[in-house]
PDB file of C-alpha atoms in Angstrom:
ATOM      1  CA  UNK A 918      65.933   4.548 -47.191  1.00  0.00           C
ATOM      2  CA  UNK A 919      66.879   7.555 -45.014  1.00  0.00           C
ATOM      3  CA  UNK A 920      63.075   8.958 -44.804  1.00  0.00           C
ATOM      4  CA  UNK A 921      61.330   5.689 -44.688  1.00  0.00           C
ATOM      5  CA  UNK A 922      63.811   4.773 -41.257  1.00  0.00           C
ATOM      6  CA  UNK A 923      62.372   8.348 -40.333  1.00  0.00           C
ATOM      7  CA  UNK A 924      58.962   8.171 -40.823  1.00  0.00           C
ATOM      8  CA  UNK A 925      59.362   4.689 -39.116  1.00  0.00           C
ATOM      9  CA  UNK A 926      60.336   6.516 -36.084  1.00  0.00           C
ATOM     10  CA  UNK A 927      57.669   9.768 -36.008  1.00  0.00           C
ATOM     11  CA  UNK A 928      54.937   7.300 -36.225  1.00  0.00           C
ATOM     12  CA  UNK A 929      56.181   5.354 -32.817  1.00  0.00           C
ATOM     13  CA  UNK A 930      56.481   8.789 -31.285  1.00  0.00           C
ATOM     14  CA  UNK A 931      52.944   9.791 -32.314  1.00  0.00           C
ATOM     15  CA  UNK A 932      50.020  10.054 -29.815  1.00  0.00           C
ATOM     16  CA  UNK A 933      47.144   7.558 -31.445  1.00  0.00           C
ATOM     17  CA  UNK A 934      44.544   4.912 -30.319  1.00  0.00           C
ATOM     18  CA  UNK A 935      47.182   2.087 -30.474  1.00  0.00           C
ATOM     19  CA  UNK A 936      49.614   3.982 -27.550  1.00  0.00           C
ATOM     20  CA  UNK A 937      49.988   2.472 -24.458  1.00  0.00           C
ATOM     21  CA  UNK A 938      48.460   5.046 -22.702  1.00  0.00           C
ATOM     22  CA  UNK A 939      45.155   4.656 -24.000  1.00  0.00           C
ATOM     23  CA  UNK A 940      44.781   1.162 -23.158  1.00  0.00           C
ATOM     24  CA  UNK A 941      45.829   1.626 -19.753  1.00  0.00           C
ATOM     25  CA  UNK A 942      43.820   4.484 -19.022  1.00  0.00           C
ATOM     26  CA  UNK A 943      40.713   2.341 -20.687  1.00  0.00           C
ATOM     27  CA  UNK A 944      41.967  -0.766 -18.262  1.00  0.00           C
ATOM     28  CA  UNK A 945      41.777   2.243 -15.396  1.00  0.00           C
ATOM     29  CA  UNK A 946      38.102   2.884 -16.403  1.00  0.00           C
ATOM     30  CA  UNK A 947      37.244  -0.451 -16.606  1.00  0.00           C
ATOM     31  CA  UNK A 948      38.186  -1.627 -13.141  1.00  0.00           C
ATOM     32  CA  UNK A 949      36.360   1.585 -11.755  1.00  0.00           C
ATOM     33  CA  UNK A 950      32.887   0.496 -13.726  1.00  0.00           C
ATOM     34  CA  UNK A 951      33.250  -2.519 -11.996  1.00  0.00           C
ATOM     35  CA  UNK A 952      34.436  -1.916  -8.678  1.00  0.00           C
ATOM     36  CA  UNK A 953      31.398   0.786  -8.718  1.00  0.00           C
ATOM     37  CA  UNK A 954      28.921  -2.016  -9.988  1.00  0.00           C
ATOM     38  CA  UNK A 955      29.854  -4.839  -8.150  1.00  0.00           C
ATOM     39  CA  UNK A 956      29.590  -2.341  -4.742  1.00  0.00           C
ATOM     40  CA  UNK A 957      25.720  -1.262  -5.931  1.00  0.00           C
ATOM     41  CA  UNK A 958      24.742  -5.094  -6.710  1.00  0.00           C
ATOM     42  CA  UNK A 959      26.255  -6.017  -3.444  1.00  0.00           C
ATOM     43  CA  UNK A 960      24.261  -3.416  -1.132  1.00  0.00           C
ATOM     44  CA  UNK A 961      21.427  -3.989  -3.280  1.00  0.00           C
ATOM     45  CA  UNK A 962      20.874  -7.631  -2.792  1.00  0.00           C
ATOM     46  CA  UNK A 963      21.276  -6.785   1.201  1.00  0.00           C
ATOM     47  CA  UNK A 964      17.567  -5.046   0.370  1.00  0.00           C
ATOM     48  CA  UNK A 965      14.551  -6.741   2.028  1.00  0.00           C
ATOM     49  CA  UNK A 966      11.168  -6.001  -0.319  1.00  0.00           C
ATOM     50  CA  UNK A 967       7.752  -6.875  -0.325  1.00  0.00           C
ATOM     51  CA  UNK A 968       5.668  -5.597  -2.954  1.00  0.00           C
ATOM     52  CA  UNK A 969       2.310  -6.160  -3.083  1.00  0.00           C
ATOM     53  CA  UNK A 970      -0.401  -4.469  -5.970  1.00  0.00           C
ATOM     54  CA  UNK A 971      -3.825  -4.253  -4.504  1.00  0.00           C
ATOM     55  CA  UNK A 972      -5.718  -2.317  -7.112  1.00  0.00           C
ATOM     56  CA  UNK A 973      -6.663  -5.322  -9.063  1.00  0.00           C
ATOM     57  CA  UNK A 974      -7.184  -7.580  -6.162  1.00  0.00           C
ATOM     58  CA  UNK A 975     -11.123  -9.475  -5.928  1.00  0.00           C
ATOM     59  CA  UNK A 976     -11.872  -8.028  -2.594  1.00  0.00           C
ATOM     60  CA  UNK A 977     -10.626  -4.789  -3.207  1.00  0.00           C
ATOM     61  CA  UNK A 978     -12.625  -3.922  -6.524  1.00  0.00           C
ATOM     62  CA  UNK A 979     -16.110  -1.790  -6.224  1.00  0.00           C
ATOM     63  CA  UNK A 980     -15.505  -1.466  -2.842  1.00  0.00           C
ATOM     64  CA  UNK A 981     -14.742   1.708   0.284  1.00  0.00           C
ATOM     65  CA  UNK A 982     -12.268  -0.702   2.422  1.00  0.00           C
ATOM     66  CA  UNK A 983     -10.903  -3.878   1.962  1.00  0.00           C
ATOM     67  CA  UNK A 984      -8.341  -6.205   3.930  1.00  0.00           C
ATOM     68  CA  UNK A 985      -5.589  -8.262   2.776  1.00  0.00           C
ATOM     69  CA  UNK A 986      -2.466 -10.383   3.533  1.00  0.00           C
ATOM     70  CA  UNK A 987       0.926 -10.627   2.923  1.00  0.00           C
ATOM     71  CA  UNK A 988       3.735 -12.909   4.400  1.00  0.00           C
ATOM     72  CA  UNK A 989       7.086 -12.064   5.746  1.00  0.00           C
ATOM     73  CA  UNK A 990       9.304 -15.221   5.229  1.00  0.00           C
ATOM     74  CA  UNK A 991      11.814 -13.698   6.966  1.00  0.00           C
ATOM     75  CA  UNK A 992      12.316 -11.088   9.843  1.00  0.00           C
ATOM     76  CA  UNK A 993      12.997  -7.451   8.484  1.00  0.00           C
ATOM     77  CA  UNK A 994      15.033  -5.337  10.810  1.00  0.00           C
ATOM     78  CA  UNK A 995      13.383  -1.697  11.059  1.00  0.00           C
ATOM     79  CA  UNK A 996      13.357   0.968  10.094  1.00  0.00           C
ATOM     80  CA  UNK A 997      11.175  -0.222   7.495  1.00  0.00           C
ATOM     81  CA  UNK A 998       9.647   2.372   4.956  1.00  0.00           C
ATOM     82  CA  UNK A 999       6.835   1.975   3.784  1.00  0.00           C
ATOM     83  CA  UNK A1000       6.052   3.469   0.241  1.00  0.00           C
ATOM     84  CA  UNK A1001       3.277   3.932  -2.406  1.00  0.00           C
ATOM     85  CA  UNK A1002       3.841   3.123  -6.240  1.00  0.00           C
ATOM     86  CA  UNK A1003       1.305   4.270  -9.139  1.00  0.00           C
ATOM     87  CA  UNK A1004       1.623   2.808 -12.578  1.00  0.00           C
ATOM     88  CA  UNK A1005       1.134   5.128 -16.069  1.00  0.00           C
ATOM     89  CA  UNK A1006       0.873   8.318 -14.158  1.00  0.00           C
ATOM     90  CA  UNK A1007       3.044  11.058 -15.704  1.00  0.00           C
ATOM     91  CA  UNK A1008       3.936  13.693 -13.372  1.00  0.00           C
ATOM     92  CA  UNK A1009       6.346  14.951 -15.385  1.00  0.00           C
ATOM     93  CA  UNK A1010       3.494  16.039 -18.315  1.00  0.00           C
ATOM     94  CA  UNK A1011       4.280  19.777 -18.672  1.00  0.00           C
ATOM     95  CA  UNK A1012       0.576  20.732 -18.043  1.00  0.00           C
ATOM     96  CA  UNK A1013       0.755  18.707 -14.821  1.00  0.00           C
ATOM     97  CA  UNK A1014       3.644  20.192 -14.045  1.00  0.00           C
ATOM     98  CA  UNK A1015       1.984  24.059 -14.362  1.00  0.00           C
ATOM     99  CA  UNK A1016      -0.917  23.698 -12.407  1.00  0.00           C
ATOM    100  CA  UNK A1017       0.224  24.744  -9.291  1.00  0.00           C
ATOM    101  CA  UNK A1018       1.501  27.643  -7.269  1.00  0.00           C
ATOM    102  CA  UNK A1019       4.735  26.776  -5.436  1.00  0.00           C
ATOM    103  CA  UNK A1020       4.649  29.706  -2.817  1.00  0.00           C
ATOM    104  CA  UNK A1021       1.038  28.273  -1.435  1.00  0.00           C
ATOM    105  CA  UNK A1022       3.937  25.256   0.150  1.00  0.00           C
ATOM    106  CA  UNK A1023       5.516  28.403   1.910  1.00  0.00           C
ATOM    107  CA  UNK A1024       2.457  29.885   3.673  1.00  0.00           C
ATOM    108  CA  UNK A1025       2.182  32.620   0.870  1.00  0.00           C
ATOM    109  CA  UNK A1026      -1.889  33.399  -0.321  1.00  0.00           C
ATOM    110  CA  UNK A1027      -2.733  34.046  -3.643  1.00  0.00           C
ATOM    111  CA  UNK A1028      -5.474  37.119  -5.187  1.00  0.00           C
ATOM    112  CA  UNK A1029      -5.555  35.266  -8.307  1.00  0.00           C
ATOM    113  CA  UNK A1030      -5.295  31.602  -9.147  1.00  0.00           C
ATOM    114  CA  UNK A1031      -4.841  31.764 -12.811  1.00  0.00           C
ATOM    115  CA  UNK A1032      -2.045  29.506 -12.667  1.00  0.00           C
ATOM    116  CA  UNK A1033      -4.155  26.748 -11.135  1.00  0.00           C
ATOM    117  CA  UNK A1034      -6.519  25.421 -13.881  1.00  0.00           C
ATOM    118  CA  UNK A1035      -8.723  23.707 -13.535  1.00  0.00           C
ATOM    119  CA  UNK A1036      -8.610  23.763  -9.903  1.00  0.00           C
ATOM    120  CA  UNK A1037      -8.742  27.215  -8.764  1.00  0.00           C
ATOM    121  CA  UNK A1038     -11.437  27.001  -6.033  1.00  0.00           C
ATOM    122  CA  UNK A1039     -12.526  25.299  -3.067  1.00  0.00           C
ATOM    123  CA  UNK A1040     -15.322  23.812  -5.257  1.00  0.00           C
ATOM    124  CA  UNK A1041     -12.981  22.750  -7.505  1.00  0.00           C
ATOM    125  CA  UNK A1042     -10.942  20.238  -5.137  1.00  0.00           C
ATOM    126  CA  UNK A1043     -14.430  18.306  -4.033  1.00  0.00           C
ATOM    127  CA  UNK A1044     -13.970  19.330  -0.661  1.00  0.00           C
ATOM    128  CA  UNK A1045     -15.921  21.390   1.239  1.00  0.00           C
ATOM    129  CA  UNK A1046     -14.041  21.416   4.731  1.00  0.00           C
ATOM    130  CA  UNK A1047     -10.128  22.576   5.890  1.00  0.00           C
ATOM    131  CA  UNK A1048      -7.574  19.648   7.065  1.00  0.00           C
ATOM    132  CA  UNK A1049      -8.786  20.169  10.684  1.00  0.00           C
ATOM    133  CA  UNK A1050     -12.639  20.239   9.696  1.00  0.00           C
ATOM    134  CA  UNK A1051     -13.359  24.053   9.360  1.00  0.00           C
ATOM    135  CA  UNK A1052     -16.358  24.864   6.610  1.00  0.00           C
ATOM    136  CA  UNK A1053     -14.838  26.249   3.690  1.00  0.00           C
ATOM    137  CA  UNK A1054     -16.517  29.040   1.283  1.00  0.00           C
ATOM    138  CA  UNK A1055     -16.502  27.578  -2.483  1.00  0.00           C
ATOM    139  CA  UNK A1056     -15.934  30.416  -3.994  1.00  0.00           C
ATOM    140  CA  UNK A1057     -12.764  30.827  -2.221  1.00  0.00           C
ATOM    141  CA  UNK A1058      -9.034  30.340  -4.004  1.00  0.00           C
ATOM    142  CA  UNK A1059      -8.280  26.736  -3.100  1.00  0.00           C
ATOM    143  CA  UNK A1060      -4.776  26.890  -0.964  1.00  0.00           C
ATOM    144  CA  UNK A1061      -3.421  24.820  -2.105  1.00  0.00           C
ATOM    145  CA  UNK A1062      -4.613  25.092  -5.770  1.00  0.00           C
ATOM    146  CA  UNK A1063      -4.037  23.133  -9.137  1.00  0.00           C
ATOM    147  CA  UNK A1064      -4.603  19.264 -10.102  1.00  0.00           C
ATOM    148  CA  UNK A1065      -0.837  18.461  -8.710  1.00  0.00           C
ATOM    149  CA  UNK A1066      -2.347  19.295  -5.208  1.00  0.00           C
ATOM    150  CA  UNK A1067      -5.375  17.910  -6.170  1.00  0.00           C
ATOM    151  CA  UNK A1068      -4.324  14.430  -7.197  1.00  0.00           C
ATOM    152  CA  UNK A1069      -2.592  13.662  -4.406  1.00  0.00           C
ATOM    153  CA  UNK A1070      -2.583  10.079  -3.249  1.00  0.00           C
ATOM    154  CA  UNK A1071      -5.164   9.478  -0.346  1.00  0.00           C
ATOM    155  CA  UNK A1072      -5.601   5.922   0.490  1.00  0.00           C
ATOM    156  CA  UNK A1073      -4.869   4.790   3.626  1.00  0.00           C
ATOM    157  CA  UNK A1074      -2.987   1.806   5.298  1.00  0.00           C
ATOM    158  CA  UNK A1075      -3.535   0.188   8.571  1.00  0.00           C
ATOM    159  CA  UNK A1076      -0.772  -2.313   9.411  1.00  0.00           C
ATOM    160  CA  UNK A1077      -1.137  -5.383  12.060  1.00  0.00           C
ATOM    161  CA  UNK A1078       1.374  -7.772  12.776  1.00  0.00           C
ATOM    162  CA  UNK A1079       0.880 -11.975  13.220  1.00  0.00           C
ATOM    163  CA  UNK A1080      -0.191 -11.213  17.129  1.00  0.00           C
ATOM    164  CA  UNK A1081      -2.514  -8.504  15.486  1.00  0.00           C
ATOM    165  CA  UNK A1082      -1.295  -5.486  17.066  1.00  0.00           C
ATOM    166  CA  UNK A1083      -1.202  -2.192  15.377  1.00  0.00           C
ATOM    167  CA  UNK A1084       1.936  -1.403  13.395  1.00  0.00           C
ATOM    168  CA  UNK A1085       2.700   2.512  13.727  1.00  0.00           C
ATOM    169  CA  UNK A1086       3.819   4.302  10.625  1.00  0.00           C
ATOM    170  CA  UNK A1087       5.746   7.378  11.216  1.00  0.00           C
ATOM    171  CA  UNK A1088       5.607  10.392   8.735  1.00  0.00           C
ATOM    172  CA  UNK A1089       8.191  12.079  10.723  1.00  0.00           C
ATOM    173  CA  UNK A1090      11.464  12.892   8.487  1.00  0.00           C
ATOM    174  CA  UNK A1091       9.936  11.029   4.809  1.00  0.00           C
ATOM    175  CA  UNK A1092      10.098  14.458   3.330  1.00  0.00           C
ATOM    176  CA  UNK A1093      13.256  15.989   1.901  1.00  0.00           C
ATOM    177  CA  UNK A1094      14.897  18.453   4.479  1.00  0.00           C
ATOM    178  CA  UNK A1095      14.641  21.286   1.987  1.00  0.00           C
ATOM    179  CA  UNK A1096      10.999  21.001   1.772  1.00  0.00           C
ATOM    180  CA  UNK A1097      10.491  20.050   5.686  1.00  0.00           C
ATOM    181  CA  UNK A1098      12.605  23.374   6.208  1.00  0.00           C
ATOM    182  CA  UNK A1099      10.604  25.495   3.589  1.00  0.00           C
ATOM    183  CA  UNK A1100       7.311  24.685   4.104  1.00  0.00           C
ATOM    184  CA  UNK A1101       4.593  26.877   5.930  1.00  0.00           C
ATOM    185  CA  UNK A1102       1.043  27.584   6.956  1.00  0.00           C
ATOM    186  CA  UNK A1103      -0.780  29.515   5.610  1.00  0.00           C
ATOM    187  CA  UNK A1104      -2.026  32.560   8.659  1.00  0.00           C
ATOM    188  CA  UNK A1105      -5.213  31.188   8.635  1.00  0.00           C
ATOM    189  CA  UNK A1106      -4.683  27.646   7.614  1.00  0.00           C
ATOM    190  CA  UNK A1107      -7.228  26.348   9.661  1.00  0.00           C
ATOM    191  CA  UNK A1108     -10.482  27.974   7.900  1.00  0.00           C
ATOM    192  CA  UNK A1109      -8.561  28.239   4.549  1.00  0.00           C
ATOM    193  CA  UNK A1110      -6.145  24.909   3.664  1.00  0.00           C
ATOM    194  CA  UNK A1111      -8.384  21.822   2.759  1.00  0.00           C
ATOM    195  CA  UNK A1112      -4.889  20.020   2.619  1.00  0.00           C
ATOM    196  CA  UNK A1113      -2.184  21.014   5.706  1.00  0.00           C
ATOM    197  CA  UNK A1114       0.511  21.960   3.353  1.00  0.00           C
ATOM    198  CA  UNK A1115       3.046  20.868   6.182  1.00  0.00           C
ATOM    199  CA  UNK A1116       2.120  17.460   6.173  1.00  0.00           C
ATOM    200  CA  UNK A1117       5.186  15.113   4.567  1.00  0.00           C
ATOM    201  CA  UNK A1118       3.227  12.920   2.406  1.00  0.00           C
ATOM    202  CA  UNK A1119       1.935  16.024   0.530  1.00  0.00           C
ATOM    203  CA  UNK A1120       5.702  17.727   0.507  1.00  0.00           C
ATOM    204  CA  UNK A1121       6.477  14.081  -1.033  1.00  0.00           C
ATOM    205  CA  UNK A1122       3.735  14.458  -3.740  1.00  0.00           C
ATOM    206  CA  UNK A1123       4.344  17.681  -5.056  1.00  0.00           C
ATOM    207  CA  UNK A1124       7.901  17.000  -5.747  1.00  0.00           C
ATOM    208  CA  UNK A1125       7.791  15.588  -9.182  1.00  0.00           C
ATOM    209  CA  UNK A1126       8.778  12.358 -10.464  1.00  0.00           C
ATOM    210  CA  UNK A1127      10.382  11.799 -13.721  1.00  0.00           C
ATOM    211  CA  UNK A1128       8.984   8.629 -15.450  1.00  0.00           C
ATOM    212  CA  UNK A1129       5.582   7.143 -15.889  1.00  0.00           C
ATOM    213  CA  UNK A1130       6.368   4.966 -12.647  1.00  0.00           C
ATOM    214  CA  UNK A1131       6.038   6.815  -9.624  1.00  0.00           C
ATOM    215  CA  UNK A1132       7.368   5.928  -6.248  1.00  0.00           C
ATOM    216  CA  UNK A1133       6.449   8.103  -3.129  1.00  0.00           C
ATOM    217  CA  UNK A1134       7.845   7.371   0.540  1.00  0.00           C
ATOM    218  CA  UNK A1135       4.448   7.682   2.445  1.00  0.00           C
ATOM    219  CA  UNK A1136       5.893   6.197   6.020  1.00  0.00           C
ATOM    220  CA  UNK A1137       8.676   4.438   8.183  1.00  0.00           C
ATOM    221  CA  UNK A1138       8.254   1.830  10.641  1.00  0.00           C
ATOM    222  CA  UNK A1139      10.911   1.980  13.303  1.00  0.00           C
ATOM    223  CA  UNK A1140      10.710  -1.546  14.850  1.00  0.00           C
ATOM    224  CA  UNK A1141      11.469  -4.356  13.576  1.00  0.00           C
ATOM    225  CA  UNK A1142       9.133  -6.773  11.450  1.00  0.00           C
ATOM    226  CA  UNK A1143       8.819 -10.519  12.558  1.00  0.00           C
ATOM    227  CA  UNK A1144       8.339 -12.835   9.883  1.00  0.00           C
ATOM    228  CA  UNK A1145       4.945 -14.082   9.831  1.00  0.00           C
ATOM    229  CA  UNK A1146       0.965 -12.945   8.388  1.00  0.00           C
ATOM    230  CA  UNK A1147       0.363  -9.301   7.975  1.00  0.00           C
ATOM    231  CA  UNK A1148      -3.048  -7.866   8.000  1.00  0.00           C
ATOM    232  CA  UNK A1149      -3.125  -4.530   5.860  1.00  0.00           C
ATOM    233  CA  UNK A1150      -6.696  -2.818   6.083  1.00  0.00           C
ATOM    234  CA  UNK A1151      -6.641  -0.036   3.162  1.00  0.00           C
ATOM    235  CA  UNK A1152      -9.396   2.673   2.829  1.00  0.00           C
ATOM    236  CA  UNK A1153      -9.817   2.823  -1.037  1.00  0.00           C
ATOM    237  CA  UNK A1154      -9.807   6.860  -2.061  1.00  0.00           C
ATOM    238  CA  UNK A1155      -7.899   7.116  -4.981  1.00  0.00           C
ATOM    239  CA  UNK A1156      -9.162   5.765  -8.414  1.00  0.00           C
ATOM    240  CA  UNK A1157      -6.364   5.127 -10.855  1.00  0.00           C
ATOM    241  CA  UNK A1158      -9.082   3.030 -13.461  1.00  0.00           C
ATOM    242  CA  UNK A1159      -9.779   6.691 -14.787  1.00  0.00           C
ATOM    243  CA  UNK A1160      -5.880   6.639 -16.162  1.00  0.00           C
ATOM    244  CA  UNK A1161      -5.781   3.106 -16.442  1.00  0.00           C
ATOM    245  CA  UNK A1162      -3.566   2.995 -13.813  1.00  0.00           C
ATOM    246  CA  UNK A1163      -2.391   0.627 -11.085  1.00  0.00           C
ATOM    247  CA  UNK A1164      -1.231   0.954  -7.397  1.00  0.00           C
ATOM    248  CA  UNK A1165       1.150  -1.195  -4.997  1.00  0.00           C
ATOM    249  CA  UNK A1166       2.659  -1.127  -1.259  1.00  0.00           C
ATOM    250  CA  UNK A1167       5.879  -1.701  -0.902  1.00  0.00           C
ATOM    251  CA  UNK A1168       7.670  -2.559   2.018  1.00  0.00           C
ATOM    252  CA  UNK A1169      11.636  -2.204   2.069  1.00  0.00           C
ATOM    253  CA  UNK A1170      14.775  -1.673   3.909  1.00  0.00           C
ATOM    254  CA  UNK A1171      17.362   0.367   2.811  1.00  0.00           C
ATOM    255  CA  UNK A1172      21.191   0.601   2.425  1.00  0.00           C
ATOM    256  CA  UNK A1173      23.977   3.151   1.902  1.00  0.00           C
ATOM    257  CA  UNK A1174      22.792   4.378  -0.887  1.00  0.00           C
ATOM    258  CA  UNK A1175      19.048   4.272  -0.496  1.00  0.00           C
ATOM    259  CA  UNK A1176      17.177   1.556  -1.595  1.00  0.00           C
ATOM    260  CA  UNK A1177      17.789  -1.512  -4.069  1.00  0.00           C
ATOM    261  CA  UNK A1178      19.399  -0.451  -7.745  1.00  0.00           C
ATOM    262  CA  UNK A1179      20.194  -3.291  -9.775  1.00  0.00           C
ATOM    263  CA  UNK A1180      19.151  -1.166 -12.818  1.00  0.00           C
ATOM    264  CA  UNK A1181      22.279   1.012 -11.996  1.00  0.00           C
ATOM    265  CA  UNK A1182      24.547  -1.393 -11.056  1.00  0.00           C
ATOM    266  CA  UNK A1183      23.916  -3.351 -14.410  1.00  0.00           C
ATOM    267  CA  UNK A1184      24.507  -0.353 -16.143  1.00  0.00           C
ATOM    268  CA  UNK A1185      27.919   0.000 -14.464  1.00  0.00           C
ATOM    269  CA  UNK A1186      29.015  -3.491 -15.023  1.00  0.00           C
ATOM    270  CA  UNK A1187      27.475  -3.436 -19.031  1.00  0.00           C
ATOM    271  CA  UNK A1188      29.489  -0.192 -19.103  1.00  0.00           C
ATOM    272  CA  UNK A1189      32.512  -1.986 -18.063  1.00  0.00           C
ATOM    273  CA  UNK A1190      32.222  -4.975 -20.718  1.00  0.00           C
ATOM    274  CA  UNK A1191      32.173  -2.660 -23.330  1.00  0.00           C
ATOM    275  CA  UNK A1192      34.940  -0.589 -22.395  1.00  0.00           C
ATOM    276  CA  UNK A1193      36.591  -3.992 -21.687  1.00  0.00           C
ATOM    277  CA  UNK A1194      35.858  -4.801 -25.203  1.00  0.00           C
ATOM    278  CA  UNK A1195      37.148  -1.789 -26.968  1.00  0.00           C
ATOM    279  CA  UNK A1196      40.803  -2.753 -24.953  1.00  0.00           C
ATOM    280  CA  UNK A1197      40.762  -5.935 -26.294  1.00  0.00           C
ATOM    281  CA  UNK A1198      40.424  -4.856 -29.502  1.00  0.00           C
ATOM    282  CA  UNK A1199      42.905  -2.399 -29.384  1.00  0.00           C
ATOM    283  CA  UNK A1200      45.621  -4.974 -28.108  1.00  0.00           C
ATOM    284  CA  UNK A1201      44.839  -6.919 -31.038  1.00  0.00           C
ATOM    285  CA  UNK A1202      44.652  -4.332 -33.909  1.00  0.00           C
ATOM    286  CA  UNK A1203      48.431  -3.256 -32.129  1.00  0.00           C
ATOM    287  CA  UNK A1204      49.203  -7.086 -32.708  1.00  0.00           C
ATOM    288  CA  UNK A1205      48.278  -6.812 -36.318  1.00  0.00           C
ATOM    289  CA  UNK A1206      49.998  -4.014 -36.891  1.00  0.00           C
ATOM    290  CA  UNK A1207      53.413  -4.879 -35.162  1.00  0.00           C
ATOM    291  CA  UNK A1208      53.441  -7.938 -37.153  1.00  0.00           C
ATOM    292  CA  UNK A1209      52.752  -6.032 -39.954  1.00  0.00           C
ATOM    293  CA  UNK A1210      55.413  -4.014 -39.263  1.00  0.00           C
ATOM    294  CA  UNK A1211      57.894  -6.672 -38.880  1.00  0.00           C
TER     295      UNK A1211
END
């Protein structure tokens, strides 16, 4: 009788799942999941987006140019930024991902582009004349070289607003500071660069994304938007049919934390159901087991 009064005792004074301690700090963790999700769905529905895919459009198939519309039902307060997303490209395919030489970003030159294949020389990028419109020799090393610097995204927008006057788009400050700070001429960039390895929409590109979805900041627009008709003129360049691929403009605001997440805050607030579970289920296996113990 002695021992079992004993044992009785150790096992209240042992550390397990069923100790106070665990469910509060679990009730602690829960409350934090939520308070973190119910802050990222907040800001996130405070988001303005338009996105609009263009790639599969009537008037925009077989053809250079082509012009479409897009409504604003509401007024967007600026800055708006303006970005470019491409379906089933994988940027993060190791191959992709080699085919490149970073230091060409920082104004270095290279005596062998090795690295690079299968775009190693000015013949190889299809172009036969620098960013500013210098002739370029073919046989040359391209600068910069490799298909990451050779796929980068080249159509081009032209905005106009319901009165139809031109809607500037600013490149000024898209790319990330590291990479504005970083990045260089080359010495004789003008006869030798086909793309100006300054320019932000290029710093943009060549920073990998992770998925098969990828989203690239290629402007801002620092006025405000009036709701109302939009006329977007778009110079088709860049083929994504050979990847089976598709393309979109997007037009957002952001918030405190960049740009809409609902993906993240759902994750928060699944996170905190299940951990709001697992409490639960401890309270009632201690039920059981006081009763059990009475």
């Amino acid at each position: 009788m002695h021992n079992d009064e004993r044992l009785k005792r150790l096992a209240a004074l042992t550390n397990d799942p069923k100790s106070a301690f665990t469910i509060r700090f679990f009730i602690v963790l829960t409350i934090l999941f939520v308070i973190l999700g119910g802050v990222l769905l907040f800001y996130s529905l405070g988001v303005q987006q338009v996105t609009l895919r263009y790639d599969n459009l009537s008037n925009c198939v077989g053809v250079k140019t082509c012009s479409l519309t897009i409504n604003l039902e509401n007024d967007i307060s600026g800055p708006v930024f303006v970005y470019i997303r491409i379906d089933n490209f994988f940027q993060n395919h190791i191959e992709y991902l080699k085919s490149k030489d970073p230091s060409q970003a920082y104004g270095g030159s290279l005596s062998s582009a090795d690295r690079c294949d299968p775009v190693r020389f000015n013949r190889d990028t299809g172009r036969s004349v620098s960013w500013n419109g210098s002739q370029l020799d073919p046989g040359a090393i391209a600068n910069p070289c490799g298909y990451m610097a050779k796929s980068l995204f080249n159509d081009e927008f032209r905005i106009f607003d319901p009165s139809g006057h031109f809607v500037s788009v600013s490149t000024n400050g898209i790319a990330w500071p590291v990479d504005r700070e970083k990045s260089r001429l080359a010495p004789d960039s003008n006869v030798s660069q086909w793309i100006k390895t300054t320019d932000e929409r290029y710093l943009n590109w060549i920073r990998p994304s992770p998925g098969n979805v990828i989203t690239k900041l290629w402007g801002r627009i620092e006025r405000d938007l009036p709701a109302g008709k939009y006329t977007i003129s778009i110079d088709l360049n860049y083929d994504v049919k050979v990847f089976g691929g598709k393309k979109s403009l997007i037009l957002a605001t952001r918030n405190a934390f960049g740009g809409s997440n609902f993906v993240l805050a759902g994750l928060y607030l699944g996170v905190a159901i299940l951990l709001l579970g697992f409490v639960i289920y401890l309270k009632v296996r201690d039920s059981k087991s006081e009763a059990d113990d009475d």
